[in-house]
PDB file of C-alpha atoms in Angstrom:
ATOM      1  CA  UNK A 809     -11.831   7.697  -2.056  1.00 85.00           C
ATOM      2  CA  UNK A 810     -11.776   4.507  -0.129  1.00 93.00           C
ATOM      3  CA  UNK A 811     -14.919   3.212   1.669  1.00 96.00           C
ATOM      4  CA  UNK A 812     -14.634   0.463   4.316  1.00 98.00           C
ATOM      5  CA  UNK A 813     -18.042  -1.224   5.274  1.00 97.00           C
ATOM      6  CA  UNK A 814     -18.539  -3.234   8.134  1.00 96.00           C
ATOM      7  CA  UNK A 815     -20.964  -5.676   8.991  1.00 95.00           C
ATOM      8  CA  UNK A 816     -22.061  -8.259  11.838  1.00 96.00           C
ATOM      9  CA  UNK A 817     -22.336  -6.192  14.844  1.00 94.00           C
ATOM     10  CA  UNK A 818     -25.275  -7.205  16.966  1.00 97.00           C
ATOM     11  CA  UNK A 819     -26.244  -8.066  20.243  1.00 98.00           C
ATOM     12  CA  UNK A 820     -24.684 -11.207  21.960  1.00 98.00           C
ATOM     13  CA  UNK A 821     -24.394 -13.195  25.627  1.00 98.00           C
ATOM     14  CA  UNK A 822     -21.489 -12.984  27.639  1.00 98.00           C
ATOM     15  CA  UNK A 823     -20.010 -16.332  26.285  1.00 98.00           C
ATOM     16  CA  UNK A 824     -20.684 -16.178  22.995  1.00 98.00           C
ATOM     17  CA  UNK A 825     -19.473 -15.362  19.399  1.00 98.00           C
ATOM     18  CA  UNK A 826     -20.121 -12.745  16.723  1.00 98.00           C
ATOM     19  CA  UNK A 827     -17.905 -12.279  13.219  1.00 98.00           C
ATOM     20  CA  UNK A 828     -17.489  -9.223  12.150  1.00 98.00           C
ATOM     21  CA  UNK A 829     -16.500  -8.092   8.291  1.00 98.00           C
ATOM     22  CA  UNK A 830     -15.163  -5.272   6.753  1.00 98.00           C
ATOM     23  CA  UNK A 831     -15.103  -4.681   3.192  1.00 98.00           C
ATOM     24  CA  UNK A 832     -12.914  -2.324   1.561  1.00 97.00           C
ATOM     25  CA  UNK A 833     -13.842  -0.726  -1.750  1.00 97.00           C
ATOM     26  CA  UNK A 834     -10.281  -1.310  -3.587  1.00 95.00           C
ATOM     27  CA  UNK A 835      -7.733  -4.118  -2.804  1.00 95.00           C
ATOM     28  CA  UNK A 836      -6.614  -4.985   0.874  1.00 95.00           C
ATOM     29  CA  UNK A 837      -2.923  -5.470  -0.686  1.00 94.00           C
ATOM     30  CA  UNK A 838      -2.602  -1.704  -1.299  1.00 93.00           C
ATOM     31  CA  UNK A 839      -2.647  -0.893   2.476  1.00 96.00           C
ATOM     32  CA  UNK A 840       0.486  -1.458   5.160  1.00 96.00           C
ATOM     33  CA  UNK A 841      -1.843  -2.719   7.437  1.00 97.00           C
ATOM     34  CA  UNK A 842      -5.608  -3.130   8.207  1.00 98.00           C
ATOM     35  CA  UNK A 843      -7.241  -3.384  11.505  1.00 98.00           C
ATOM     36  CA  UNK A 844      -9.859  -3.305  14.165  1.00 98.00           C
ATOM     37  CA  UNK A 845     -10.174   0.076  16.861  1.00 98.00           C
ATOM     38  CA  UNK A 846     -13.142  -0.067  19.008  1.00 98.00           C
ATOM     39  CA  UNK A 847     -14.623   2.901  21.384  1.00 98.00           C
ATOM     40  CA  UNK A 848     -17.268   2.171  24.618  1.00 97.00           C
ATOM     41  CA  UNK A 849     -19.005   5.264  25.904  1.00 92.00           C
ATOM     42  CA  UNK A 850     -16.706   7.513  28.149  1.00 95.00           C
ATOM     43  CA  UNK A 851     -13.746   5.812  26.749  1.00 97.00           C
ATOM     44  CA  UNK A 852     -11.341   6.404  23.900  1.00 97.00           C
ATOM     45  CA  UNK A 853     -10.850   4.375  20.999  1.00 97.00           C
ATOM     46  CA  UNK A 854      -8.803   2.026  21.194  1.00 98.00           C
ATOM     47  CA  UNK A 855      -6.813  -0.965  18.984  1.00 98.00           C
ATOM     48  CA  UNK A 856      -8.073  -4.273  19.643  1.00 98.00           C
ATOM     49  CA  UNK A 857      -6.076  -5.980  16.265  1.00 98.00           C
ATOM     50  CA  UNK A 858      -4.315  -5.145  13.215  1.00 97.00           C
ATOM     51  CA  UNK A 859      -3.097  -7.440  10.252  1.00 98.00           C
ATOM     52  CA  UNK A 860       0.166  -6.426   8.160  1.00 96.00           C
ATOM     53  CA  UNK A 861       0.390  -6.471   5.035  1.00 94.00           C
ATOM     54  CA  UNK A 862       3.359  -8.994   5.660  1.00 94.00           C
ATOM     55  CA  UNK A 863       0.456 -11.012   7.173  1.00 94.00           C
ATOM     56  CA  UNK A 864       1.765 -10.129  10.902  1.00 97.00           C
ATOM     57  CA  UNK A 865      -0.801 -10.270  13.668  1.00 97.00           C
ATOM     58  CA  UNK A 866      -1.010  -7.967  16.947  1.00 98.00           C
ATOM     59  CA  UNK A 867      -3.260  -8.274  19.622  1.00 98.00           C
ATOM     60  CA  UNK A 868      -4.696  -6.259  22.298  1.00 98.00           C
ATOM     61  CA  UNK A 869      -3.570  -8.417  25.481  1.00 98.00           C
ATOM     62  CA  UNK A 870      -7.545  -7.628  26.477  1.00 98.00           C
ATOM     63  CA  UNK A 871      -8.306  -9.642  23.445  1.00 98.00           C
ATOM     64  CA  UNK A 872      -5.591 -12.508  23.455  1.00 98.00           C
ATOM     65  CA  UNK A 873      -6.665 -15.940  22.791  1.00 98.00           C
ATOM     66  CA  UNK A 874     -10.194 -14.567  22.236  1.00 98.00           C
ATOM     67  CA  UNK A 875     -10.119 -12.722  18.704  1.00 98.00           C
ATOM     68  CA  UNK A 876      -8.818 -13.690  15.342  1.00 98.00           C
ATOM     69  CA  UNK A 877      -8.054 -11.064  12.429  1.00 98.00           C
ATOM     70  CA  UNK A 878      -8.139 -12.534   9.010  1.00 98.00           C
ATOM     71  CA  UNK A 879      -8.510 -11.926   5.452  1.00 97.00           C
ATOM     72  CA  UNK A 880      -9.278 -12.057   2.423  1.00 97.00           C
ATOM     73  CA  UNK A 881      -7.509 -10.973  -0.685  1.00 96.00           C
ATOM     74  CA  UNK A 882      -9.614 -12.230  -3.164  1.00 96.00           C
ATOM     75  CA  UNK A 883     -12.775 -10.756  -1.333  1.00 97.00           C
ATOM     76  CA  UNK A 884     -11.668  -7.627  -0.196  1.00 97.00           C
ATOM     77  CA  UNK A 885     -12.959  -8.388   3.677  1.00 98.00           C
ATOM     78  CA  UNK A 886     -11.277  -8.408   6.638  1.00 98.00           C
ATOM     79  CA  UNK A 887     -12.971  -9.999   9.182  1.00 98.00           C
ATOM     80  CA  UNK A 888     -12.713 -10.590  13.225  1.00 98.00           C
ATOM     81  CA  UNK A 889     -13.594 -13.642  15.142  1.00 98.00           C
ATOM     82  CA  UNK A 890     -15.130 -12.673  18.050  1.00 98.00           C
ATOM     83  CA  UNK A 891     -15.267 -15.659  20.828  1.00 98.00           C
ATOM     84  CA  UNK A 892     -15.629 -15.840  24.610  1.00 98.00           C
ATOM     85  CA  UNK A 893     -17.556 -12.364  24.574  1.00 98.00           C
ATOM     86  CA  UNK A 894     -17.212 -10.236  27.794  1.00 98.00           C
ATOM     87  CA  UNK A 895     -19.603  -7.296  28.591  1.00 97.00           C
ATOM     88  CA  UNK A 896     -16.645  -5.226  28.523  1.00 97.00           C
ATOM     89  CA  UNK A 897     -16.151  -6.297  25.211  1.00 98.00           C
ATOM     90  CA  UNK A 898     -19.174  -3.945  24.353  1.00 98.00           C
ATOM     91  CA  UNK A 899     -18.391  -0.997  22.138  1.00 98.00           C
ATOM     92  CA  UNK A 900     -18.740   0.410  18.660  1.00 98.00           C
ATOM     93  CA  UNK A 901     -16.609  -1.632  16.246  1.00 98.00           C
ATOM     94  CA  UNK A 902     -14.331   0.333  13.740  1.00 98.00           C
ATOM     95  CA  UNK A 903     -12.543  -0.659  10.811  1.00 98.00           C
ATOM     96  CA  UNK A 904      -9.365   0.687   9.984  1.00 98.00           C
ATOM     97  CA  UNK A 905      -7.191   0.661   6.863  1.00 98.00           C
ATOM     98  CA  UNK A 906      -3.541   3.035   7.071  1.00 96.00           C
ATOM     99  CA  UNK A 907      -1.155   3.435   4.549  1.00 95.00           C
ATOM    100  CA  UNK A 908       2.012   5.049   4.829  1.00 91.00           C
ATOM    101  CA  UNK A 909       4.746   6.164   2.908  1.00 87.00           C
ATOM    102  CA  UNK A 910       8.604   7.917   3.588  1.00 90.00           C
ATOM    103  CA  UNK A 911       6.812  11.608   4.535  1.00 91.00           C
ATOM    104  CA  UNK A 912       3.088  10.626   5.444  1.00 91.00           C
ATOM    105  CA  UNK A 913       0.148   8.275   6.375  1.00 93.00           C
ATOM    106  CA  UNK A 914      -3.125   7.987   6.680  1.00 95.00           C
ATOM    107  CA  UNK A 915      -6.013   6.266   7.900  1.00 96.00           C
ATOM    108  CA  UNK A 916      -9.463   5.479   6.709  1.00 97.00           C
ATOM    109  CA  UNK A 917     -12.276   4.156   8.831  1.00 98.00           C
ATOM    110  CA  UNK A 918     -15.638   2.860   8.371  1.00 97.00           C
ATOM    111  CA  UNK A 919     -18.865   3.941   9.894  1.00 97.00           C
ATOM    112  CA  UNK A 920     -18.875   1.255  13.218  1.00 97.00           C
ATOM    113  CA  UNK A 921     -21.063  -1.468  14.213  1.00 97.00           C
ATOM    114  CA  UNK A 922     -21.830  -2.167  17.376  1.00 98.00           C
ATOM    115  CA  UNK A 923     -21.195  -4.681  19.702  1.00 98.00           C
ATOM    116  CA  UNK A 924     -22.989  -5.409  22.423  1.00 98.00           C
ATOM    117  CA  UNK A 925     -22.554  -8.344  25.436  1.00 98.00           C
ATOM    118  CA  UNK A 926     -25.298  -9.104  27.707  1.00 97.00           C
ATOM    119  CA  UNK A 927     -24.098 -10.181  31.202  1.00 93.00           C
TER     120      UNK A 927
END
């Protein structure tokens, strides 16, 4: 059973920064790809950026030029640099880790932290 744990959700300024980390309980390099969905109330979840396990980088174009994925292998932790927070930035944080093979895949998620921006 893998467990993904995230931390560093809190409450923030429009303006400002928070880093969020997600720490998987086996290795990072077992999964295709490992990301970051978020949901605000009334909304759908949604992708805001997944890492490859090439080391390929996608973006939501709402996040472009604001929010860095990274890792790290040796840690476990995948972690998101959040910068030039917008209220609408404000939602419950998910980690994601999918892994797929010729006839299946499938995702795990951790629990959410939450994000909030202050106009």
């Amino acid at each position: 059973q893998v467990q993904l744990v995230e931390s560093g959700g809190g409450l923030v300024q429009a303006g400002g920064s928070l880093r969020l980390s997600c720490a998987a309980s086996r290795s990072i390099t077992s999964f295709n790809a490992m990301g970051w969905y978020r949901q605000a109330p009334g909304k759908q979840r949604e992708l805001v950026t997944f890492i490859a396990y090439s080391g390929t980088t996608r973006y939501a174009d709402s996040v472009k030029g604001r929010f860095t994925i990274s890792r790290d292998n040796a840690k476990n932790t995948v972690d998101l640099q959040m910068n030039s927070l917008k209220p609408e930035d404000t939602a419950v944080y998910y980690c994601n880790a999918k892994t797929t093979t010729i006839t299946t895949s499938r995702d795990y998620w951790g629990q959410g932290t939450q994000v909030t921006v202050s106009s």
